[in-house]
Amino acid sequence: MIEQIRAKSRGQWAVVTGASSGIGEACARQLAQAGYSLVLAARRKERLSALAVELGKSTNAEIVITELDVTDREAVSAWARANQATLKKVRVLVNSAGLAAGLDTFDTASLDDWEQMIQTNVMGLLYVTKAVLPFMLENNDGHIVNIGSVAGRHTYPKGNAYCASKAAVKSLNESLRVDLCGKAIRVTEISPGMVETEFSLVRLKDADKAKAVYKGIQALSAGDVADAVSWSIGRPAHVNIQEMVIYPTMQASPTVVHRS
């Protein structure tokens, strides 16, 4: 996938949110290897710093890191104002910041968990996209990649607000694409099934329960999803991969999984 986007990346910048772990980190690695300079954003600055040092040595990419909570509207706006010179060069935005919190029935779910998911998965995506999009419009060039989920297409027991948040991502992607029609800005949604990252640990807050989620199945890796992101970005400018849904081979739906 790297070779497919290297020719397009010379002198180009990409913003990746949620870059301190999981899919966001994997996307940052692939984009750096492909020649992009990077703006990496996440809440865990220590992890970003370590990643930036590693990628700087292995790829010579120029990397800017920022400690950013995408749910903080004012912080996102301030970040965009302070980094205008860099954001003017951005051609790719990967909105990877997201999470699931809790796995409870509707009547027992935590309101705090609901608010955290909606604020991160929906409002965070909106805040960052709203901040970066004007620079893409000024250049009439860009590609926005939003990480969705199969949960946005098929609800499952105890998924309630998480499924709703990812369904919102799907609708926002479609709306953004319609509003930008006629502009040279592409919009892609990558929606994975089971991906073995910190996702289940964050959701369940229990290491043993999180490990059991992936027991008996070869789940997708963060790199598998980053491959899809890289491939989509690497298409010719007249080609827009609108949606890509990716499951592990042994997963047929959010609730149908074959375990060995």
PDB file of C-alpha atoms in Angstrom:
ATOM      1  CA  MET A   1       0.000   0.000   0.000  1.00  0.00           C
ATOM      2  CA  ILE A   2       2.886   2.342   0.729  1.00  0.00           C
ATOM      3  CA  GLU A   3       4.137   2.489  -2.856  1.00  0.00           C
ATOM      4  CA  GLN A   4       0.672   3.380  -4.087  1.00  0.00           C
ATOM      5  CA  ILE A   5       0.605   6.673  -2.241  1.00  0.00           C
ATOM      6  CA  ARG A   6       4.300   7.607  -2.133  1.00  0.00           C
ATOM      7  CA  ALA A   7       4.236   9.457  -5.453  1.00  0.00           C
ATOM      8  CA  LYS A   8       1.345  11.641  -4.290  1.00  0.00           C
ATOM      9  CA  SER A   9       2.782  12.444  -0.893  1.00  0.00           C
ATOM     10  CA  ARG A  10       5.828  14.543  -1.727  1.00  0.00           C
ATOM     11  CA  GLY A  11       5.595  17.768   0.240  1.00  0.00           C
ATOM     12  CA  GLN A  12       2.160  16.804   1.531  1.00  0.00           C
ATOM     13  CA  TRP A  13       0.926  16.868   5.110  1.00  0.00           C
ATOM     14  CA  ALA A  14      -1.611  14.674   6.868  1.00  0.00           C
ATOM     15  CA  VAL A  15      -3.452  15.129  10.162  1.00  0.00           C
ATOM     16  CA  VAL A  16      -4.206  12.003  12.194  1.00  0.00           C
ATOM     17  CA  THR A  17      -6.308  12.131  15.357  1.00  0.00           C
ATOM     18  CA  GLY A  18      -6.241   9.364  17.925  1.00  0.00           C
ATOM     19  CA  ALA A  19      -2.650   8.790  16.828  1.00  0.00           C
ATOM     20  CA  SER A  20      -1.302   7.582  20.170  1.00  0.00           C
ATOM     21  CA  SER A  21      -2.539   4.000  19.729  1.00  0.00           C
ATOM     22  CA  GLY A  22      -4.488   1.518  17.636  1.00  0.00           C
ATOM     23  CA  ILE A  23      -5.750   2.429  14.193  1.00  0.00           C
ATOM     24  CA  GLY A  24      -4.604   6.044  14.445  1.00  0.00           C
ATOM     25  CA  GLU A  25      -1.055   5.014  15.288  1.00  0.00           C
ATOM     26  CA  ALA A  26      -1.021   2.452  12.467  1.00  0.00           C
ATOM     27  CA  CYS A  27      -2.229   5.102  10.000  1.00  0.00           C
ATOM     28  CA  ALA A  28       0.482   7.488  11.187  1.00  0.00           C
ATOM     29  CA  ARG A  29       3.130   4.823  10.607  1.00  0.00           C
ATOM     30  CA  GLN A  30       1.969   4.045   7.083  1.00  0.00           C
ATOM     31  CA  LEU A  31       1.591   7.678   6.063  1.00  0.00           C
ATOM     32  CA  ALA A  32       5.057   8.523   7.386  1.00  0.00           C
ATOM     33  CA  GLN A  33       6.545   5.581   5.491  1.00  0.00           C
ATOM     34  CA  ALA A  34       4.776   6.801   2.372  1.00  0.00           C
ATOM     35  CA  GLY A  35       6.423  10.207   2.646  1.00  0.00           C
ATOM     36  CA  TYR A  36       3.801  12.357   4.300  1.00  0.00           C
ATOM     37  CA  SER A  37       4.720  14.872   6.950  1.00  0.00           C
ATOM     38  CA  LEU A  38       2.396  14.488   9.902  1.00  0.00           C
ATOM     39  CA  VAL A  39       0.368  16.407  12.420  1.00  0.00           C
ATOM     40  CA  LEU A  40      -0.400  13.871  15.149  1.00  0.00           C
ATOM     41  CA  ALA A  41      -3.062  14.611  17.735  1.00  0.00           C
ATOM     42  CA  ALA A  42      -4.155  12.688  20.824  1.00  0.00           C
ATOM     43  CA  ARG A  43      -4.615  13.119  24.549  1.00  0.00           C
ATOM     44  CA  ARG A  44      -1.555  11.053  25.525  1.00  0.00           C
ATOM     45  CA  LYS A  45       1.344  13.319  24.659  1.00  0.00           C
ATOM     46  CA  GLU A  46       4.002  10.920  25.967  1.00  0.00           C
ATOM     47  CA  ARG A  47       2.959   8.261  23.467  1.00  0.00           C
ATOM     48  CA  LEU A  48       2.862  10.805  20.654  1.00  0.00           C
ATOM     49  CA  SER A  49       6.355  11.989  21.537  1.00  0.00           C
ATOM     50  CA  ALA A  50       7.737   8.448  21.461  1.00  0.00           C
ATOM     51  CA  LEU A  51       6.031   7.748  18.135  1.00  0.00           C
ATOM     52  CA  ALA A  52       7.306  10.997  16.640  1.00  0.00           C
ATOM     53  CA  VAL A  53      10.897  10.193  17.641  1.00  0.00           C
ATOM     54  CA  GLU A  54      10.632   6.675  16.223  1.00  0.00           C
ATOM     55  CA  LEU A  55       9.100   7.756  12.918  1.00  0.00           C
ATOM     56  CA  GLY A  56      11.466  10.678  12.589  1.00  0.00           C
ATOM     57  CA  LYS A  57      14.427   8.325  12.764  1.00  0.00           C
ATOM     58  CA  SER A  58      13.003   5.632  10.503  1.00  0.00           C
ATOM     59  CA  THR A  59      11.385   7.784   7.829  1.00  0.00           C
ATOM     60  CA  ASN A  60      12.832  11.309   8.127  1.00  0.00           C
ATOM     61  CA  ALA A  61       9.254  12.591   8.112  1.00  0.00           C
ATOM     62  CA  GLU A  62       8.596  16.018   9.560  1.00  0.00           C
ATOM     63  CA  ILE A  63       6.235  15.496  12.481  1.00  0.00           C
ATOM     64  CA  VAL A  64       4.290  17.918  14.651  1.00  0.00           C
ATOM     65  CA  ILE A  65       2.562  16.559  17.742  1.00  0.00           C
ATOM     66  CA  THR A  66      -0.180  18.138  19.786  1.00  0.00           C
ATOM     67  CA  GLU A  67      -1.852  17.079  22.991  1.00  0.00           C
ATOM     68  CA  LEU A  68      -5.490  17.486  22.023  1.00  0.00           C
ATOM     69  CA  ASP A  69      -8.834  16.381  23.388  1.00  0.00           C
ATOM     70  CA  VAL A  70     -11.073  16.391  20.325  1.00  0.00           C
ATOM     71  CA  THR A  71     -14.165  16.778  22.530  1.00  0.00           C
ATOM     72  CA  ASP A  72     -12.944  20.210  23.663  1.00  0.00           C
ATOM     73  CA  ARG A  73     -14.391  22.613  21.118  1.00  0.00           C
ATOM     74  CA  GLU A  74     -12.316  25.597  22.215  1.00  0.00           C
ATOM     75  CA  ALA A  75      -9.108  23.571  22.338  1.00  0.00           C
ATOM     76  CA  VAL A  76      -9.638  22.331  18.775  1.00  0.00           C
ATOM     77  CA  SER A  77     -10.315  25.870  17.555  1.00  0.00           C
ATOM     78  CA  ALA A  78      -7.244  27.206  19.355  1.00  0.00           C
ATOM     79  CA  TRP A  79      -5.123  24.398  17.875  1.00  0.00           C
ATOM     80  CA  ALA A  80      -6.269  25.288  14.349  1.00  0.00           C
ATOM     81  CA  ARG A  81      -5.573  28.991  14.872  1.00  0.00           C
ATOM     82  CA  ALA A  82      -2.091  28.310  16.254  1.00  0.00           C
ATOM     83  CA  ASN A  83      -1.145  25.937  13.426  1.00  0.00           C
ATOM     84  CA  GLN A  84      -2.502  27.727  10.377  1.00  0.00           C
ATOM     85  CA  ALA A  85       0.788  27.708   8.514  1.00  0.00           C
ATOM     86  CA  THR A  86       1.024  23.919   8.785  1.00  0.00           C
ATOM     87  CA  LEU A  87      -2.656  23.224   8.200  1.00  0.00           C
ATOM     88  CA  LYS A  88      -2.507  25.155   4.934  1.00  0.00           C
ATOM     89  CA  LYS A  89      -0.303  22.327   3.650  1.00  0.00           C
ATOM     90  CA  VAL A  90      -2.573  19.513   4.848  1.00  0.00           C
ATOM     91  CA  ARG A  91      -4.059  17.321   2.123  1.00  0.00           C
ATOM     92  CA  VAL A  92      -5.227  14.350   4.231  1.00  0.00           C
ATOM     93  CA  LEU A  93      -7.260  14.210   7.446  1.00  0.00           C
ATOM     94  CA  VAL A  94      -7.752  10.875   9.203  1.00  0.00           C
ATOM     95  CA  ASN A  95     -10.344  11.128  11.964  1.00  0.00           C
ATOM     96  CA  SER A  96      -9.439   8.092  14.042  1.00  0.00           C
ATOM     97  CA  ALA A  97     -10.138   9.364  17.558  1.00  0.00           C
ATOM     98  CA  GLY A  98     -13.012   7.337  18.967  1.00  0.00           C
ATOM     99  CA  LEU A  99     -14.023   4.878  21.629  1.00  0.00           C
ATOM    100  CA  ALA A 100     -16.676   2.644  23.110  1.00  0.00           C
ATOM    101  CA  ALA A 101     -17.518   2.972  26.795  1.00  0.00           C
ATOM    102  CA  GLY A 102     -19.523   0.303  28.577  1.00  0.00           C
ATOM    103  CA  LEU A 103     -21.528  -2.633  27.291  1.00  0.00           C
ATOM    104  CA  ASP A 104     -24.885  -2.384  29.027  1.00  0.00           C
ATOM    105  CA  THR A 105     -28.563  -2.587  28.204  1.00  0.00           C
ATOM    106  CA  PHE A 106     -30.299   0.668  27.446  1.00  0.00           C
ATOM    107  CA  ASP A 107     -31.945   0.853  30.875  1.00  0.00           C
ATOM    108  CA  THR A 108     -28.748   0.177  32.826  1.00  0.00           C
ATOM    109  CA  ALA A 109     -26.239   2.113  30.707  1.00  0.00           C
ATOM    110  CA  SER A 110     -24.301   5.011  32.173  1.00  0.00           C
ATOM    111  CA  LEU A 111     -25.194   8.507  31.011  1.00  0.00           C
ATOM    112  CA  ASP A 112     -21.544   9.442  31.452  1.00  0.00           C
ATOM    113  CA  ASP A 113     -20.552   6.650  29.055  1.00  0.00           C
ATOM    114  CA  TRP A 114     -23.157   7.797  26.542  1.00  0.00           C
ATOM    115  CA  GLU A 115     -21.970  11.388  26.673  1.00  0.00           C
ATOM    116  CA  GLN A 116     -18.331  10.360  26.331  1.00  0.00           C
ATOM    117  CA  MET A 117     -19.061   8.306  23.206  1.00  0.00           C
ATOM    118  CA  ILE A 118     -21.211  10.935  21.533  1.00  0.00           C
ATOM    119  CA  GLN A 119     -18.772  13.722  22.358  1.00  0.00           C
ATOM    120  CA  THR A 120     -15.742  11.785  21.101  1.00  0.00           C
ATOM    121  CA  ASN A 121     -17.111   9.826  18.161  1.00  0.00           C
ATOM    122  CA  VAL A 122     -19.455  12.485  16.790  1.00  0.00           C
ATOM    123  CA  MET A 123     -18.672  15.952  18.114  1.00  0.00           C
ATOM    124  CA  GLY A 124     -14.915  15.373  18.094  1.00  0.00           C
ATOM    125  CA  LEU A 125     -15.072  14.372  14.433  1.00  0.00           C
ATOM    126  CA  LEU A 126     -17.166  17.445  13.677  1.00  0.00           C
ATOM    127  CA  TYR A 127     -14.887  19.837  15.559  1.00  0.00           C
ATOM    128  CA  VAL A 128     -11.683  18.614  13.897  1.00  0.00           C
ATOM    129  CA  THR A 129     -13.182  18.398  10.411  1.00  0.00           C
ATOM    130  CA  LYS A 130     -14.676  21.881  10.760  1.00  0.00           C
ATOM    131  CA  ALA A 131     -11.244  23.182  11.782  1.00  0.00           C
ATOM    132  CA  VAL A 132      -9.262  21.550   8.955  1.00  0.00           C
ATOM    133  CA  LEU A 133     -11.753  21.749   6.083  1.00  0.00           C
ATOM    134  CA  PRO A 134     -11.339  25.502   5.358  1.00  0.00           C
ATOM    135  CA  PHE A 135      -7.689  24.909   4.455  1.00  0.00           C
ATOM    136  CA  MET A 136      -8.629  22.111   2.068  1.00  0.00           C
ATOM    137  CA  LEU A 137     -11.278  24.319   0.502  1.00  0.00           C
ATOM    138  CA  GLU A 138      -8.753  27.108   0.059  1.00  0.00           C
ATOM    139  CA  ASN A 139      -6.491  24.687  -1.815  1.00  0.00           C
ATOM    140  CA  ASN A 140      -9.400  22.868  -3.485  1.00  0.00           C
ATOM    141  CA  ASP A 141      -7.575  19.663  -2.649  1.00  0.00           C
ATOM    142  CA  GLY A 142      -7.939  17.127   0.127  1.00  0.00           C
ATOM    143  CA  HIS A 143      -9.063  13.765   1.390  1.00  0.00           C
ATOM    144  CA  ILE A 144     -11.005  13.217   4.616  1.00  0.00           C
ATOM    145  CA  VAL A 145     -10.994   9.667   5.961  1.00  0.00           C
ATOM    146  CA  ASN A 146     -13.304   8.896   8.864  1.00  0.00           C
ATOM    147  CA  ILE A 147     -12.999   5.670  10.828  1.00  0.00           C
ATOM    148  CA  GLY A 148     -16.494   4.297  11.293  1.00  0.00           C
ATOM    149  CA  SER A 149     -17.593   0.838  12.383  1.00  0.00           C
ATOM    150  CA  VAL A 150     -19.813  -2.023  11.328  1.00  0.00           C
ATOM    151  CA  ALA A 151     -21.746  -1.001  14.455  1.00  0.00           C
ATOM    152  CA  GLY A 152     -22.970   1.981  12.459  1.00  0.00           C
ATOM    153  CA  ARG A 153     -24.676  -0.387  10.025  1.00  0.00           C
ATOM    154  CA  HIS A 154     -25.895  -3.204  12.266  1.00  0.00           C
ATOM    155  CA  THR A 155     -26.943  -2.621  15.848  1.00  0.00           C
ATOM    156  CA  TYR A 156     -26.300  -5.323  18.418  1.00  0.00           C
ATOM    157  CA  PRO A 157     -27.418  -6.025  22.002  1.00  0.00           C
ATOM    158  CA  LYS A 158     -26.035  -3.520  24.507  1.00  0.00           C
ATOM    159  CA  GLY A 159     -24.517  -1.438  21.721  1.00  0.00           C
ATOM    160  CA  ASN A 160     -27.070   1.414  22.005  1.00  0.00           C
ATOM    161  CA  ALA A 161     -25.158   4.726  22.086  1.00  0.00           C
ATOM    162  CA  TYR A 162     -22.004   3.348  20.488  1.00  0.00           C
ATOM    163  CA  CYS A 163     -23.956   2.004  17.523  1.00  0.00           C
ATOM    164  CA  ALA A 164     -25.816   5.304  17.322  1.00  0.00           C
ATOM    165  CA  SER A 165     -22.575   7.278  17.340  1.00  0.00           C
ATOM    166  CA  LYS A 166     -21.133   5.256  14.469  1.00  0.00           C
ATOM    167  CA  ALA A 167     -24.391   5.485  12.518  1.00  0.00           C
ATOM    168  CA  ALA A 168     -23.968   9.235  12.916  1.00  0.00           C
ATOM    169  CA  VAL A 169     -20.474   8.994  11.440  1.00  0.00           C
ATOM    170  CA  LYS A 170     -21.927   7.243   8.402  1.00  0.00           C
ATOM    171  CA  SER A 171     -24.559   9.958   7.941  1.00  0.00           C
ATOM    172  CA  LEU A 172     -22.042  12.752   8.463  1.00  0.00           C
ATOM    173  CA  ASN A 173     -19.782  11.215   5.836  1.00  0.00           C
ATOM    174  CA  GLU A 174     -22.625  11.135   3.338  1.00  0.00           C
ATOM    175  CA  SER A 175     -23.658  14.695   4.175  1.00  0.00           C
ATOM    176  CA  LEU A 176     -20.100  15.981   3.896  1.00  0.00           C
ATOM    177  CA  ARG A 177     -19.673  14.316   0.525  1.00  0.00           C
ATOM    178  CA  VAL A 178     -22.883  15.890  -0.784  1.00  0.00           C
ATOM    179  CA  ASP A 179     -21.990  19.343   0.523  1.00  0.00           C
ATOM    180  CA  LEU A 180     -18.539  19.135  -1.070  1.00  0.00           C
ATOM    181  CA  CYS A 181     -19.724  17.869  -4.443  1.00  0.00           C
ATOM    182  CA  GLY A 182     -17.957  19.909  -7.111  1.00  0.00           C
ATOM    183  CA  LYS A 183     -14.865  20.403  -4.969  1.00  0.00           C
ATOM    184  CA  ALA A 184     -11.695  18.350  -5.368  1.00  0.00           C
ATOM    185  CA  ILE A 185     -12.059  16.943  -1.861  1.00  0.00           C
ATOM    186  CA  ARG A 186     -12.698  13.252  -1.335  1.00  0.00           C
ATOM    187  CA  VAL A 187     -14.510  11.744   1.642  1.00  0.00           C
ATOM    188  CA  THR A 188     -14.068   8.119   2.693  1.00  0.00           C
ATOM    189  CA  GLU A 189     -15.430   6.017   5.532  1.00  0.00           C
ATOM    190  CA  ILE A 190     -13.550   2.901   6.630  1.00  0.00           C
ATOM    191  CA  SER A 191     -15.760   0.675   8.788  1.00  0.00           C
ATOM    192  CA  PRO A 192     -14.057  -2.306  10.432  1.00  0.00           C
ATOM    193  CA  GLY A 193     -15.456  -5.206  12.387  1.00  0.00           C
ATOM    194  CA  MET A 194     -13.436  -6.750  15.191  1.00  0.00           C
ATOM    195  CA  VAL A 195     -10.010  -5.102  15.488  1.00  0.00           C
ATOM    196  CA  GLU A 196      -7.674  -6.226  18.244  1.00  0.00           C
ATOM    197  CA  THR A 197      -6.456  -2.976  19.784  1.00  0.00           C
ATOM    198  CA  GLU A 198      -7.055  -1.275  23.135  1.00  0.00           C
ATOM    199  CA  PHE A 199     -10.705  -0.858  22.098  1.00  0.00           C
ATOM    200  CA  SER A 200     -12.167  -3.607  24.294  1.00  0.00           C
ATOM    201  CA  LEU A 201      -9.946  -2.743  27.239  1.00  0.00           C
ATOM    202  CA  VAL A 202     -11.174   0.852  27.138  1.00  0.00           C
ATOM    203  CA  ARG A 203     -14.746  -0.341  26.769  1.00  0.00           C
ATOM    204  CA  LEU A 204     -14.789  -3.054  29.436  1.00  0.00           C
ATOM    205  CA  LYS A 205     -12.080  -1.728  31.776  1.00  0.00           C
ATOM    206  CA  ASP A 206     -11.081  -5.315  32.523  1.00  0.00           C
ATOM    207  CA  ALA A 207      -8.037  -6.961  30.923  1.00  0.00           C
ATOM    208  CA  ASP A 208      -9.393 -10.522  31.123  1.00  0.00           C
ATOM    209  CA  LYS A 209     -12.770  -9.586  29.661  1.00  0.00           C
ATOM    210  CA  ALA A 210     -11.082  -7.589  26.921  1.00  0.00           C
ATOM    211  CA  LYS A 211      -8.849 -10.525  26.015  1.00  0.00           C
ATOM    212  CA  ALA A 212     -11.855 -12.855  25.856  1.00  0.00           C
ATOM    213  CA  VAL A 213     -13.453 -10.706  23.146  1.00  0.00           C
ATOM    214  CA  TYR A 214     -10.824 -11.914  20.681  1.00  0.00           C
ATOM    215  CA  LYS A 215     -10.487 -15.478  21.951  1.00  0.00           C
ATOM    216  CA  GLY A 216     -10.638 -18.116  19.216  1.00  0.00           C
ATOM    217  CA  ILE A 217     -10.659 -15.701  16.286  1.00  0.00           C
ATOM    218  CA  GLN A 218      -7.985 -13.958  14.288  1.00  0.00           C
ATOM    219  CA  ALA A 219      -9.307 -10.432  14.490  1.00  0.00           C
ATOM    220  CA  LEU A 220      -8.236  -7.607  12.234  1.00  0.00           C
ATOM    221  CA  SER A 221      -5.118  -5.722  13.249  1.00  0.00           C
ATOM    222  CA  ALA A 222      -4.794  -1.952  13.322  1.00  0.00           C
ATOM    223  CA  GLY A 223      -2.425  -2.363  10.383  1.00  0.00           C
ATOM    224  CA  ASP A 224      -5.138  -4.086   8.347  1.00  0.00           C
ATOM    225  CA  VAL A 225      -7.345  -1.029   8.741  1.00  0.00           C
ATOM    226  CA  ALA A 226      -4.459   1.321   7.998  1.00  0.00           C
ATOM    227  CA  ASP A 227      -3.880  -0.650   4.774  1.00  0.00           C
ATOM    228  CA  ALA A 228      -7.433   0.204   3.729  1.00  0.00           C
ATOM    229  CA  VAL A 229      -6.891   3.867   4.567  1.00  0.00           C
ATOM    230  CA  SER A 230      -3.659   3.965   2.575  1.00  0.00           C
ATOM    231  CA  TRP A 231      -5.222   2.204  -0.394  1.00  0.00           C
ATOM    232  CA  SER A 232      -8.144   4.632  -0.464  1.00  0.00           C
ATOM    233  CA  ILE A 233      -5.841   7.635  -0.289  1.00  0.00           C
ATOM    234  CA  GLY A 234      -3.709   6.179  -3.056  1.00  0.00           C
ATOM    235  CA  ARG A 235      -6.492   6.050  -5.664  1.00  0.00           C
ATOM    236  CA  PRO A 236      -6.258   8.512  -8.570  1.00  0.00           C
ATOM    237  CA  ALA A 237      -7.706  11.929  -7.838  1.00  0.00           C
ATOM    238  CA  HIS A 238     -10.859  11.226  -9.852  1.00  0.00           C
ATOM    239  CA  VAL A 239     -11.629   8.091  -7.792  1.00  0.00           C
ATOM    240  CA  ASN A 240     -13.315   8.360  -4.394  1.00  0.00           C
ATOM    241  CA  ILE A 241     -13.715   5.238  -2.283  1.00  0.00           C
ATOM    242  CA  GLN A 242     -16.869   6.284  -0.501  1.00  0.00           C
ATOM    243  CA  GLU A 243     -17.182   3.385   1.922  1.00  0.00           C
ATOM    244  CA  MET A 244     -15.234   0.275   2.818  1.00  0.00           C
ATOM    245  CA  VAL A 245     -16.515  -2.356   5.253  1.00  0.00           C
ATOM    246  CA  ILE A 246     -13.907  -4.801   6.546  1.00  0.00           C
ATOM    247  CA  TYR A 247     -14.493  -7.909   8.645  1.00  0.00           C
ATOM    248  CA  PRO A 248     -12.195 -10.684   9.795  1.00  0.00           C
ATOM    249  CA  THR A 249     -12.876 -13.769   7.691  1.00  0.00           C
ATOM    250  CA  MET A 250     -14.445 -15.562  10.651  1.00  0.00           C
ATOM    251  CA  GLN A 251     -16.838 -12.726  11.479  1.00  0.00           C
ATOM    252  CA  ALA A 252     -20.009 -12.430   9.391  1.00  0.00           C
ATOM    253  CA  SER A 253     -21.750  -9.686  11.361  1.00  0.00           C
ATOM    254  CA  PRO A 254     -21.320  -7.936  14.711  1.00  0.00           C
ATOM    255  CA  THR A 255     -23.018 -10.884  16.405  1.00  0.00           C
ATOM    256  CA  VAL A 256     -22.050 -13.829  14.165  1.00  0.00           C
ATOM    257  CA  VAL A 257     -18.500 -14.952  14.879  1.00  0.00           C
ATOM    258  CA  HIS A 258     -16.905 -18.359  14.377  1.00  0.00           C
ATOM    259  CA  ARG A 259     -14.393 -19.182  17.104  1.00  0.00           C
ATOM    260  CA  SER A 260     -11.984 -22.102  16.990  1.00  0.00           C
TER     261      SER A 260
END
